[in-house]
PDB file of N, CA and C in Angstrom:
ATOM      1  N   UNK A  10      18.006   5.245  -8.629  1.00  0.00           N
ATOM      2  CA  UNK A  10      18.994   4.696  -9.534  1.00  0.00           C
ATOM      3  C   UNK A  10      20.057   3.964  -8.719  1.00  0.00           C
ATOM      4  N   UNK A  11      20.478   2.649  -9.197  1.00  0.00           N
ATOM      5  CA  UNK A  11      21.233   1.887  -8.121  1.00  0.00           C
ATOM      6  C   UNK A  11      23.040   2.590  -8.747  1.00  0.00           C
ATOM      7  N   UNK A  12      23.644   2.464  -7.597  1.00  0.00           N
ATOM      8  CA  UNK A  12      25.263   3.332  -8.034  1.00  0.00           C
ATOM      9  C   UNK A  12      25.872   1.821  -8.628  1.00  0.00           C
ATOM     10  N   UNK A  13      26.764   1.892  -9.585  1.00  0.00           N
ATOM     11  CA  UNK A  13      27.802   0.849  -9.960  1.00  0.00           C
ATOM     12  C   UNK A  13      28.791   1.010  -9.075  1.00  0.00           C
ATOM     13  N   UNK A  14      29.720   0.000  -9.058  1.00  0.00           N
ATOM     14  CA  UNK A  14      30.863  -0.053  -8.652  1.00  0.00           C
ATOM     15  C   UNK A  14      31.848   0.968  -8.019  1.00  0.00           C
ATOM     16  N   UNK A  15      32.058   1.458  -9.206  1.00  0.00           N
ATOM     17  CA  UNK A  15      33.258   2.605  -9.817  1.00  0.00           C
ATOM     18  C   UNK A  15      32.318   3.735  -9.101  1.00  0.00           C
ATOM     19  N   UNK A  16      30.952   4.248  -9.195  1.00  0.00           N
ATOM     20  CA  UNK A  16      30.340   5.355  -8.605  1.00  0.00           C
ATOM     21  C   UNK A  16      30.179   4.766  -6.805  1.00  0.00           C
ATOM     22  N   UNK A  17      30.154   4.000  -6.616  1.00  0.00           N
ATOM     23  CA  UNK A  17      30.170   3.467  -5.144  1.00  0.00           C
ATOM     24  C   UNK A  17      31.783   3.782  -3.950  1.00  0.00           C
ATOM     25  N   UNK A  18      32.768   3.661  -5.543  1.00  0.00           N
ATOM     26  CA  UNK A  18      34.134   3.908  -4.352  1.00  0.00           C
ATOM     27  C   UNK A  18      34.695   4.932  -4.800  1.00  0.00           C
ATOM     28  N   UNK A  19      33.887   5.973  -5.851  1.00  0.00           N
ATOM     29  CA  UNK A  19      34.387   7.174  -5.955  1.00  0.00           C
ATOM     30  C   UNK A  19      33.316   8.271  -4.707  1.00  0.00           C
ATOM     31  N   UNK A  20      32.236   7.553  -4.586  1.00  0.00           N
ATOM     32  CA  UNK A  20      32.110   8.156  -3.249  1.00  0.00           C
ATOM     33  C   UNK A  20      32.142   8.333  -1.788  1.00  0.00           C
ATOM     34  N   UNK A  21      32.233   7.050  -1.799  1.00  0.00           N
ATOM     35  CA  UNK A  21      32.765   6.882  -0.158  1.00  0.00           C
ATOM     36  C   UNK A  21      34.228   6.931  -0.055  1.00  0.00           C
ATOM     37  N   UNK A  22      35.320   6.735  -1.126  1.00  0.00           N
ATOM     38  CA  UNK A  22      36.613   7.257  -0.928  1.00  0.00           C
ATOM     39  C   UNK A  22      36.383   9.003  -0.552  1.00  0.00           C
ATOM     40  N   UNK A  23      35.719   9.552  -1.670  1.00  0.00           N
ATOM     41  CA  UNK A  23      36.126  11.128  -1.402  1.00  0.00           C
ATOM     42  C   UNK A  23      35.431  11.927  -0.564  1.00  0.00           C
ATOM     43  N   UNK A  24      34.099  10.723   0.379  1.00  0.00           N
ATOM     44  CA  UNK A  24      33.953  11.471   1.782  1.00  0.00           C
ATOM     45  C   UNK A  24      34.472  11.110   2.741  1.00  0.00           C
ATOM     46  N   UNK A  25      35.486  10.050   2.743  1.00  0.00           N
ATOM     47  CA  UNK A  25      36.504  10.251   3.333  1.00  0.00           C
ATOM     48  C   UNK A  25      37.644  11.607   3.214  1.00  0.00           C
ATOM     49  N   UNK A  26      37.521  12.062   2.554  1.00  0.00           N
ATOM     50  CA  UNK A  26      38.064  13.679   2.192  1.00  0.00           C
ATOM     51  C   UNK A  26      37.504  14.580   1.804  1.00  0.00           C
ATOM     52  N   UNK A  27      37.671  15.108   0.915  1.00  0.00           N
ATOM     53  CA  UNK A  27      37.138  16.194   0.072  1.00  0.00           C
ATOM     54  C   UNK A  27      36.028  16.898  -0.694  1.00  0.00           C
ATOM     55  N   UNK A  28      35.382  15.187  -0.651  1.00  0.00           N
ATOM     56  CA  UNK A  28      33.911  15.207  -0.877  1.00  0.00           C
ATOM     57  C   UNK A  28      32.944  15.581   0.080  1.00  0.00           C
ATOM     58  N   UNK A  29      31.631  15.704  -0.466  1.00  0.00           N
ATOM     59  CA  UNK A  29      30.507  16.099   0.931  1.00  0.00           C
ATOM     60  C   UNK A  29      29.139  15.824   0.097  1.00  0.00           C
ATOM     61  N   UNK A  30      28.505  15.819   0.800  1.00  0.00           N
ATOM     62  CA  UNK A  30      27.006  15.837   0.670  1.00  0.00           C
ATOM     63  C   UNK A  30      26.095  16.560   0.859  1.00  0.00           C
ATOM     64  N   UNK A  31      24.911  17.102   0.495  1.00  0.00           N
ATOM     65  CA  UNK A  31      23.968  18.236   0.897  1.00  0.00           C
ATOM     66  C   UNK A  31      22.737  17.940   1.216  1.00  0.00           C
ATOM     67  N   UNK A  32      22.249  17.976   2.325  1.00  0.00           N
ATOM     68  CA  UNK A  32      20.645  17.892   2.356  1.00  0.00           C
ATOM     69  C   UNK A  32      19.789  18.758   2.444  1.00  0.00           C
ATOM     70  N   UNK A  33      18.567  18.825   1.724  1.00  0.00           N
ATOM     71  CA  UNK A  33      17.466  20.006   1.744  1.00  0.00           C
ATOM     72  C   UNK A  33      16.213  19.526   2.730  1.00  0.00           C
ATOM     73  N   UNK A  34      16.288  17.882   2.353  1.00  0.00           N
ATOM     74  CA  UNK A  34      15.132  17.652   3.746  1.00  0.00           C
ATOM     75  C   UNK A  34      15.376  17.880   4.758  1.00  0.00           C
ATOM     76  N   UNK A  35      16.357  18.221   5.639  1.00  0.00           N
ATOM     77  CA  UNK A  35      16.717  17.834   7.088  1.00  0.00           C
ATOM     78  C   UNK A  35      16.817  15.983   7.037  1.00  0.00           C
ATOM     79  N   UNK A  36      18.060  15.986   6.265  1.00  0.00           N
ATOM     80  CA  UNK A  36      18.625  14.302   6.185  1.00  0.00           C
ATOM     81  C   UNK A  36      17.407  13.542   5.953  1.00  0.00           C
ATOM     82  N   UNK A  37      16.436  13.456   4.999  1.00  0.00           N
ATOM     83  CA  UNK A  37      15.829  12.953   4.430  1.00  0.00           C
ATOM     84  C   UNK A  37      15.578  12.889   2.908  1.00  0.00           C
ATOM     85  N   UNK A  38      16.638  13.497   2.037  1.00  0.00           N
ATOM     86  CA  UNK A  38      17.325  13.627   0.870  1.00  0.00           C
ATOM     87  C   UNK A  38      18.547  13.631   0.753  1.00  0.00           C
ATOM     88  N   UNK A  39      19.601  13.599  -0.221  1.00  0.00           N
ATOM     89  CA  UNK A  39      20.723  14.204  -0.302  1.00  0.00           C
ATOM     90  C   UNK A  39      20.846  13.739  -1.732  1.00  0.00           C
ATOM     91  N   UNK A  40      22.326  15.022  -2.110  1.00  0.00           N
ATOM     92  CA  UNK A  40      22.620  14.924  -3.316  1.00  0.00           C
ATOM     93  C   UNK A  40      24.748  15.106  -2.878  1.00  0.00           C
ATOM     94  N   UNK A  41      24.891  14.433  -3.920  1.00  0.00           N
ATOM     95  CA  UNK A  41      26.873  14.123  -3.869  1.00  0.00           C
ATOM     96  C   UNK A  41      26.938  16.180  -4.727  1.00  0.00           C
ATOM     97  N   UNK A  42      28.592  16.307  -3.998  1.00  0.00           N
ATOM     98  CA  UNK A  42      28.572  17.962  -4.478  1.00  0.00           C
ATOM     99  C   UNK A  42      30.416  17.734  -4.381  1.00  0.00           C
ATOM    100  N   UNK A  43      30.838  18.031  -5.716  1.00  0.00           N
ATOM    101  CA  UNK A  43      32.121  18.217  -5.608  1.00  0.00           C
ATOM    102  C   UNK A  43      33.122  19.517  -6.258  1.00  0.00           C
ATOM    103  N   UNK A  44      33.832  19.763  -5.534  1.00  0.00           N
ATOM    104  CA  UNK A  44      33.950  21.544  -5.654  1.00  0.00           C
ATOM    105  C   UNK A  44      35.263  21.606  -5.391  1.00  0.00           C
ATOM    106  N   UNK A  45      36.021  22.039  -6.714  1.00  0.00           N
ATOM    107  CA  UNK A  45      37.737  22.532  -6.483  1.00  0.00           C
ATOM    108  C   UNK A  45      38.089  23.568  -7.146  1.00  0.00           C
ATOM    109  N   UNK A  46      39.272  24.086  -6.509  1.00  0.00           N
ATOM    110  CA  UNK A  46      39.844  25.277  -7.344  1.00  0.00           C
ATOM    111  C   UNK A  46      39.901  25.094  -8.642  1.00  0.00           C
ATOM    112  N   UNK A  47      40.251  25.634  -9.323  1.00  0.00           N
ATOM    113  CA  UNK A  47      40.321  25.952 -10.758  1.00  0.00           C
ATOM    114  C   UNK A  47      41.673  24.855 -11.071  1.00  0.00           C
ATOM    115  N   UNK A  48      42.385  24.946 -10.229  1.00  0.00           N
ATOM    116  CA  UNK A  48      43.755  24.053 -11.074  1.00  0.00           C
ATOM    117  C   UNK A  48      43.770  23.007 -10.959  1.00  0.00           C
ATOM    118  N   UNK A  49      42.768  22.269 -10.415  1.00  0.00           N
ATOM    119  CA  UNK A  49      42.349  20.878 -10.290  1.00  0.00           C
ATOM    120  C   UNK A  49      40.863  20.689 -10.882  1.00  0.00           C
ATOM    121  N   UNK A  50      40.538  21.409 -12.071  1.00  0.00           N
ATOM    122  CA  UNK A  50      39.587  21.263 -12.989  1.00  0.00           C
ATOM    123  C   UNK A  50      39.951  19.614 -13.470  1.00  0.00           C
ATOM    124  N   UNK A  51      40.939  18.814 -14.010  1.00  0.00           N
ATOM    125  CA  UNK A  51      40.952  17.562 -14.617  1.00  0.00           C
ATOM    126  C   UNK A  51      40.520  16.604 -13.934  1.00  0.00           C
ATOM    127  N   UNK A  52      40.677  17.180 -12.061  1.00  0.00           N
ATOM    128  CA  UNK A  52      39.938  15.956 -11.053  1.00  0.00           C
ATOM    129  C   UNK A  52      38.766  16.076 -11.364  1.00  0.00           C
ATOM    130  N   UNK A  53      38.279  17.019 -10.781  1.00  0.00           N
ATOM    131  CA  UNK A  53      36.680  17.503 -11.278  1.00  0.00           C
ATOM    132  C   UNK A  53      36.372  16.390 -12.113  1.00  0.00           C
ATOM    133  N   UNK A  54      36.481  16.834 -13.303  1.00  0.00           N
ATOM    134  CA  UNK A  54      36.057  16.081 -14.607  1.00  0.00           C
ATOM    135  C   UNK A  54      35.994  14.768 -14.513  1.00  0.00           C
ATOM    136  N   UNK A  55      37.103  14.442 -13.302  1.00  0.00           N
ATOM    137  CA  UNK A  55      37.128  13.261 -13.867  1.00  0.00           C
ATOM    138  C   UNK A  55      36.049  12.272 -12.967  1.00  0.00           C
ATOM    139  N   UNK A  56      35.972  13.060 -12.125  1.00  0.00           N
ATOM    140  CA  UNK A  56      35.067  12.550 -10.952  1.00  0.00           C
ATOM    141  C   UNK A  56      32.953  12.583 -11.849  1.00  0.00           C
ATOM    142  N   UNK A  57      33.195  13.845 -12.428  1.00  0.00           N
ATOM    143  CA  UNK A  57      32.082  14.077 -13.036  1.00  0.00           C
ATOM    144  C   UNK A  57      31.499  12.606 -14.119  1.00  0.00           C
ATOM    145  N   UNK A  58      32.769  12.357 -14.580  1.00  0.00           N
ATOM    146  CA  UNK A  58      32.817  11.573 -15.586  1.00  0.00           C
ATOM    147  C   UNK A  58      31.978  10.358 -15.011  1.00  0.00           C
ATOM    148  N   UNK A  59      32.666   9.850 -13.980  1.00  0.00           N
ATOM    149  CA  UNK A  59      32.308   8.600 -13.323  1.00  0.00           C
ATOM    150  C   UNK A  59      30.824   9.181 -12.453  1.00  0.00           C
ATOM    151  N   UNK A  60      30.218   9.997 -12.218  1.00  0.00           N
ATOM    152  CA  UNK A  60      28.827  10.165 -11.890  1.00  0.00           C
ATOM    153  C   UNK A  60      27.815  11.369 -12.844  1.00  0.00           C
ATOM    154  N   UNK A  61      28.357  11.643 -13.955  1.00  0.00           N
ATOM    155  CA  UNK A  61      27.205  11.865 -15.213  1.00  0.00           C
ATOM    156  C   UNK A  61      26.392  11.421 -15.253  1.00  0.00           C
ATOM    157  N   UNK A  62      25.940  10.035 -15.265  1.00  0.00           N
ATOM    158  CA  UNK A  62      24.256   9.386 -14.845  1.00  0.00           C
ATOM    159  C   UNK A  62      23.397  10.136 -13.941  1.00  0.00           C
ATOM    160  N   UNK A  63      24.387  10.665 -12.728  1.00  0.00           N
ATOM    161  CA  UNK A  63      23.551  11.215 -11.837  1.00  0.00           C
ATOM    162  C   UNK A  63      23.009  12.420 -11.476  1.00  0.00           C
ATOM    163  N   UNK A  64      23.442  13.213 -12.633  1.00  0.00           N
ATOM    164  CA  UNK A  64      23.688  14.781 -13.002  1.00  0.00           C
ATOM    165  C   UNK A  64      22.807  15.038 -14.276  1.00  0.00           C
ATOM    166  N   UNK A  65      22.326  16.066 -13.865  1.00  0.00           N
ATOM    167  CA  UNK A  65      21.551  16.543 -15.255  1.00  0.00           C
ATOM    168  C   UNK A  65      22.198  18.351 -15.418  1.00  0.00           C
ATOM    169  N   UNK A  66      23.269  18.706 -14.979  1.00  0.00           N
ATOM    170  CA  UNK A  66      23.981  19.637 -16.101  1.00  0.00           C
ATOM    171  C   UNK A  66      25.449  19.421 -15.817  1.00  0.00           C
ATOM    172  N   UNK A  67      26.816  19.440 -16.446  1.00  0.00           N
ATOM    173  CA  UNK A  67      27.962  19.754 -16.326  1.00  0.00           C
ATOM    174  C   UNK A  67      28.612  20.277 -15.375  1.00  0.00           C
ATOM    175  N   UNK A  68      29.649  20.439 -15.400  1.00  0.00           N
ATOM    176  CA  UNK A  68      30.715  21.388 -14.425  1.00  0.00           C
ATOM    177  C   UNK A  68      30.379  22.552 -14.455  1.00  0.00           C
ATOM    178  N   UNK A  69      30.526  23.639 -13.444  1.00  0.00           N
ATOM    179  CA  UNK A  69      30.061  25.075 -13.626  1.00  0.00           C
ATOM    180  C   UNK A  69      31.559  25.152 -13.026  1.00  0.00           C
ATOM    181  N   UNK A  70      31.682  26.579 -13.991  1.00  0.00           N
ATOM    182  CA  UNK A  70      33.180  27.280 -13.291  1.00  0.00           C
ATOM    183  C   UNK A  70      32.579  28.784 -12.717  1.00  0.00           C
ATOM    184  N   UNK A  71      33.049  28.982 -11.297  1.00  0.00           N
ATOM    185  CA  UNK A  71      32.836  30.033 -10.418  1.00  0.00           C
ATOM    186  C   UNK A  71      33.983  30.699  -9.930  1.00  0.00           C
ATOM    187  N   UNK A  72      33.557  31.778  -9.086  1.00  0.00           N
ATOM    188  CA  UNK A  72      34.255  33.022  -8.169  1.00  0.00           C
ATOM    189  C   UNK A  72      33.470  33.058  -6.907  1.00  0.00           C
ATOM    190  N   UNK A  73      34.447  33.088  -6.130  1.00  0.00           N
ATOM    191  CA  UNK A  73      33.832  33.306  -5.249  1.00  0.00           C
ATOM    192  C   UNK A  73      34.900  34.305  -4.543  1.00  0.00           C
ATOM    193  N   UNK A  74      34.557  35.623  -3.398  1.00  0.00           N
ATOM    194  CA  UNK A  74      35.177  36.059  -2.729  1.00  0.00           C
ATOM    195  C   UNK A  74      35.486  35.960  -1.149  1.00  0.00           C
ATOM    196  N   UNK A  75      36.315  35.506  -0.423  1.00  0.00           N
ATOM    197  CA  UNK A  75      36.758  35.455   0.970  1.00  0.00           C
ATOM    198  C   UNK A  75      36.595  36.830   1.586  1.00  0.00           C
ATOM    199  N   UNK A  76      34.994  37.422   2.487  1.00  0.00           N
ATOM    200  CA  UNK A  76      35.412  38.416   2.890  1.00  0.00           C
ATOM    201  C   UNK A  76      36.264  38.539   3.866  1.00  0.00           C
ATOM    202  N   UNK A  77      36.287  37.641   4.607  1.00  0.00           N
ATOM    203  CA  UNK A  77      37.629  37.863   5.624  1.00  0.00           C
ATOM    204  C   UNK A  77      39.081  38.665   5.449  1.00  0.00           C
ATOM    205  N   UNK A  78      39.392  38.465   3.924  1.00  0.00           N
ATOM    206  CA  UNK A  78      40.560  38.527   3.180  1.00  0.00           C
ATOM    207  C   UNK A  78      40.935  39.184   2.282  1.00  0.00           C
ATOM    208  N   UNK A  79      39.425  39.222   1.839  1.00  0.00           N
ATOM    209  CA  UNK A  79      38.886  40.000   0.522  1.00  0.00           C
ATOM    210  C   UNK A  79      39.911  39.337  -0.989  1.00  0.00           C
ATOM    211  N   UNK A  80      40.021  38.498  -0.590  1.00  0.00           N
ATOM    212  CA  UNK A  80      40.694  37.141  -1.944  1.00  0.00           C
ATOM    213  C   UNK A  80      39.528  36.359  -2.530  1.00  0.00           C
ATOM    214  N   UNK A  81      39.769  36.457  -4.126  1.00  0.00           N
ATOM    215  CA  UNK A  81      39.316  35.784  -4.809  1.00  0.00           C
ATOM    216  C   UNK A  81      39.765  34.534  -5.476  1.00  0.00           C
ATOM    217  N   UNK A  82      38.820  33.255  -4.896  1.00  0.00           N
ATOM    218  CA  UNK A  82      38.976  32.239  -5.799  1.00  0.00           C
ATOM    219  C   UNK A  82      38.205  31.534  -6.461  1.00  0.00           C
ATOM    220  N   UNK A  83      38.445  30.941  -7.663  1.00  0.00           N
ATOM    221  CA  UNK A  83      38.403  30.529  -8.782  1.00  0.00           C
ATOM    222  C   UNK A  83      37.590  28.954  -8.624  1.00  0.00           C
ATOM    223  N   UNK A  84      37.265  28.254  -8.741  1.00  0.00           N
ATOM    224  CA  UNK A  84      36.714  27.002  -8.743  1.00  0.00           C
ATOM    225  C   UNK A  84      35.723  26.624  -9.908  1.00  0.00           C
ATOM    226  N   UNK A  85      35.923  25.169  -9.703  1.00  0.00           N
ATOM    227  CA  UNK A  85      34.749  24.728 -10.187  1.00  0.00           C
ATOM    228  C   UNK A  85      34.181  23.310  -9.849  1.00  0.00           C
ATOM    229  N   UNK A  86      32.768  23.129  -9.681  1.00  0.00           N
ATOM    230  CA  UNK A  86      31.893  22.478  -9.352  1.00  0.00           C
ATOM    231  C   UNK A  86      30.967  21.970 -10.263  1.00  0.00           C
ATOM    232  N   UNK A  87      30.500  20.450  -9.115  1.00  0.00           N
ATOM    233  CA  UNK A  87      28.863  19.870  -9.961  1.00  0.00           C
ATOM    234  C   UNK A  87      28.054  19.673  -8.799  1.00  0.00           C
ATOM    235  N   UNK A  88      26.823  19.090  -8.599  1.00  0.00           N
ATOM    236  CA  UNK A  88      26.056  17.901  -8.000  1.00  0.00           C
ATOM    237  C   UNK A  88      25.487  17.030  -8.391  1.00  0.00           C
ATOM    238  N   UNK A  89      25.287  16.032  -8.035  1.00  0.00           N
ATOM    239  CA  UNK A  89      24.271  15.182  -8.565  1.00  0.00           C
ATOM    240  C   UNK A  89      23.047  15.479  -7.838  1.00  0.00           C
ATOM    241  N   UNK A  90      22.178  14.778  -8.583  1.00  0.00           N
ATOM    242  CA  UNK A  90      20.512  15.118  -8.376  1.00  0.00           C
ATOM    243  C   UNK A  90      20.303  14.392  -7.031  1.00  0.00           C
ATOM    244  N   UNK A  91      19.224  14.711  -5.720  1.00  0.00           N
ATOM    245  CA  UNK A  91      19.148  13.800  -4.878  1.00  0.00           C
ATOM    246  C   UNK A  91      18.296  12.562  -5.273  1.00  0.00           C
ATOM    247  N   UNK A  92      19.414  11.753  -4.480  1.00  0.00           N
ATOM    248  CA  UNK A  92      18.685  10.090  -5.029  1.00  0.00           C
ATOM    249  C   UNK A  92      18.985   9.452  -3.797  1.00  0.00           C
ATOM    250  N   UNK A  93      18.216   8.938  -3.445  1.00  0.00           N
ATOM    251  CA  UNK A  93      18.005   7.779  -2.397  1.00  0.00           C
ATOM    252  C   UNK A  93      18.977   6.763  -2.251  1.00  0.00           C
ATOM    253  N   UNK A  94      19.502   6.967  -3.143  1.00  0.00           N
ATOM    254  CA  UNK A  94      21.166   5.486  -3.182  1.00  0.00           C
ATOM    255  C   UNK A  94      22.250   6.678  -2.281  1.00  0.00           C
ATOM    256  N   UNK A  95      22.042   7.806  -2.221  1.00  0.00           N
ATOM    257  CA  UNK A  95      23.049   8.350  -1.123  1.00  0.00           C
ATOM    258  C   UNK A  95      23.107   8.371   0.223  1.00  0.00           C
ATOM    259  N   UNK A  96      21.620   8.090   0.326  1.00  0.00           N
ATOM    260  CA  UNK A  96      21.474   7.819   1.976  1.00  0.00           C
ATOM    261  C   UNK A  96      22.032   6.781   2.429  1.00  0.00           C
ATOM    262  N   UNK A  97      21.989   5.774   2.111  1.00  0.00           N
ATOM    263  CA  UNK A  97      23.551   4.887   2.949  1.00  0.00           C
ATOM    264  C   UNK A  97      24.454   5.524   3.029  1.00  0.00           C
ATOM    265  N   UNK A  98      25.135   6.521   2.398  1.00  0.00           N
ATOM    266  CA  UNK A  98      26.626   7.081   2.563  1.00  0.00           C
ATOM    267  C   UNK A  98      25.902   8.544   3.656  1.00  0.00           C
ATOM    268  N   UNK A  99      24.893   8.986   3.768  1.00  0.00           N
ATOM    269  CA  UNK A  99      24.582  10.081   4.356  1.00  0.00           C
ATOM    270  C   UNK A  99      24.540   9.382   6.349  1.00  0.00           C
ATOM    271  N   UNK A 100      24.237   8.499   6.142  1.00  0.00           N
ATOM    272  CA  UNK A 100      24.032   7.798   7.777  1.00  0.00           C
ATOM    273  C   UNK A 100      25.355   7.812   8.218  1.00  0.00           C
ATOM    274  N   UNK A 101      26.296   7.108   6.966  1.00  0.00           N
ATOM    275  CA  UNK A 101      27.470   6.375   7.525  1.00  0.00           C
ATOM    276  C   UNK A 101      28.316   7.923   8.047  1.00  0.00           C
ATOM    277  N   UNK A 102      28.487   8.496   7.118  1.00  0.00           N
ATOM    278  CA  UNK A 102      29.105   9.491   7.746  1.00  0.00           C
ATOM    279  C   UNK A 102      28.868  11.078   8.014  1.00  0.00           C
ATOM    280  N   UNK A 103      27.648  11.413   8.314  1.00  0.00           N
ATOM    281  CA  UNK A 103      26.936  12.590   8.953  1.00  0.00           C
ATOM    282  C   UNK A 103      26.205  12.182  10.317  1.00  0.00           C
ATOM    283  N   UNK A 104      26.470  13.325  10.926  1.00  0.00           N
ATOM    284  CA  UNK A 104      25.775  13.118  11.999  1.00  0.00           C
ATOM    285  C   UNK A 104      24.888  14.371  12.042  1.00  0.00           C
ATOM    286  N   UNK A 105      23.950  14.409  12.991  1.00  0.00           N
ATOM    287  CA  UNK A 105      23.068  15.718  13.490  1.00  0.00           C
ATOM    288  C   UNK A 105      23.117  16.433  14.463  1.00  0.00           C
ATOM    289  N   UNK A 106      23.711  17.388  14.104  1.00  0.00           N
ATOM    290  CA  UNK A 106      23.960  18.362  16.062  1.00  0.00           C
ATOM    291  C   UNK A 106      22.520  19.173  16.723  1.00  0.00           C
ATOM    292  N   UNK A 107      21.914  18.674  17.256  1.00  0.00           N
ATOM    293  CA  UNK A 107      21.114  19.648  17.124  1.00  0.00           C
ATOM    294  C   UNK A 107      21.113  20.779  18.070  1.00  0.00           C
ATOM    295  N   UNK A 108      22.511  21.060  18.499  1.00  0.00           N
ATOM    296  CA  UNK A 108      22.270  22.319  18.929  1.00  0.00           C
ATOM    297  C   UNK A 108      22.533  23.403  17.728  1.00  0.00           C
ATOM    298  N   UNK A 109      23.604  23.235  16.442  1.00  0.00           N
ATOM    299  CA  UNK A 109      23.365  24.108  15.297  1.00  0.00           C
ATOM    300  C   UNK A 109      22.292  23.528  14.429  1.00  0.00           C
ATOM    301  N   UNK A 110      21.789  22.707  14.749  1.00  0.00           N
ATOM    302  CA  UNK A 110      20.954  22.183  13.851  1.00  0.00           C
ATOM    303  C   UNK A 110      21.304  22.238  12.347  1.00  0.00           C
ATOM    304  N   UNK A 111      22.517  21.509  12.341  1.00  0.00           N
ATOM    305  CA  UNK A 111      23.017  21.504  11.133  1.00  0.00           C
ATOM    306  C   UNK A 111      23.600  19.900  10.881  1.00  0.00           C
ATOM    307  N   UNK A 112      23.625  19.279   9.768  1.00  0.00           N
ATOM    308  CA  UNK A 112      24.495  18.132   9.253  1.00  0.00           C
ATOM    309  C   UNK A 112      25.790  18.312   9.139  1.00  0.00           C
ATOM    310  N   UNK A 113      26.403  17.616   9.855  1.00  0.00           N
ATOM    311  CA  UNK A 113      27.876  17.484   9.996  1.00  0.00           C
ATOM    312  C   UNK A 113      28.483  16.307   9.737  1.00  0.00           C
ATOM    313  N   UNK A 114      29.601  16.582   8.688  1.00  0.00           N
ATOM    314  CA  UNK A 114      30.705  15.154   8.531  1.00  0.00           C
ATOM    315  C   UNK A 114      31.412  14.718   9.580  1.00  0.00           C
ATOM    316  N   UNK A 115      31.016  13.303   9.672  1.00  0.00           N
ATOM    317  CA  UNK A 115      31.778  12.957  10.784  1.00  0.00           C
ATOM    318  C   UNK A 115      32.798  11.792  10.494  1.00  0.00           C
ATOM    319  N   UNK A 116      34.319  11.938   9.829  1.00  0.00           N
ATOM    320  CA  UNK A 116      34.883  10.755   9.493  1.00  0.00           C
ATOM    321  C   UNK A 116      35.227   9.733   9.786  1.00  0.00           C
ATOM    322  N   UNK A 117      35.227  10.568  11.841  1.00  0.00           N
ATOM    323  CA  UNK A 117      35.296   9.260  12.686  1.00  0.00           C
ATOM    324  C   UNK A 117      34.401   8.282  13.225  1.00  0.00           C
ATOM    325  N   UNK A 118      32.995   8.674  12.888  1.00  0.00           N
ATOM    326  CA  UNK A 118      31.913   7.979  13.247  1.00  0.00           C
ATOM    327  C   UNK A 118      31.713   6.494  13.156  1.00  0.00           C
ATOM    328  N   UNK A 119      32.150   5.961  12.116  1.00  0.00           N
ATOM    329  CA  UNK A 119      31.802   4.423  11.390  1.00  0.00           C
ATOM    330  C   UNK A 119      33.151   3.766  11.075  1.00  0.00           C
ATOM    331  N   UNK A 120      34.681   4.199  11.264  1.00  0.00           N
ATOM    332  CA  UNK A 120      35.692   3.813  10.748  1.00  0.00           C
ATOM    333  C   UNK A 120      36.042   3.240  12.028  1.00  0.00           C
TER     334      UNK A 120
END
């Protein structure tokens, strides 16, 4: 599915921050994942709003617990489905460590 406009600079603005991405292939998929506390449910939404095409269920509201702290917080989240229009944004700003062998944001990579 090709991204519009409005879904193009709502995602590369918010992986410049807050946003992130997930891969299940080992960076040969990805899907957009956006996740806030509870009192910023209206961002959420609103972000949801502008990538609903790319989602096949709603916002989920969660708990989660900090064992470090043993504090509970509140959030809520979506993803979109993986689609191949994210891998341009997955190159630009992830890299691959492979000594954790993990995908990592890298903001300074391409700026």
């Amino acid at each position: 599915m090709a991204l519009t406009i409005i879904q193009k600079d709502l995602i590369f603005g918010t992986l410049l921050g807050d946003g992130n991405l997930q891969t299940f292939r080992n960076g040969k998929t990805w899907r957009y994942r956006a996740l806030h506390k509870a009192a910023h449910e209206s961002y959420l939404r609103h972000k949801y709003d502008v990538l609903q095409a790319l989602c096949d269920s709603p916002p989920t509201y969660g708990s989660t617990v900090d064992t470090r702290t043993g504090t509970t917080s509140s959030r809520w989240y979506f993803n979109t489905l993986v689609t191949p229009s994210l891998n341009f944004y997955a190159n630009m700003f992830y890299t691959y460590e492979p000594v954790t062998q993990r995908w990592v944001k890298d903001t300074s990579k391409s700026f």
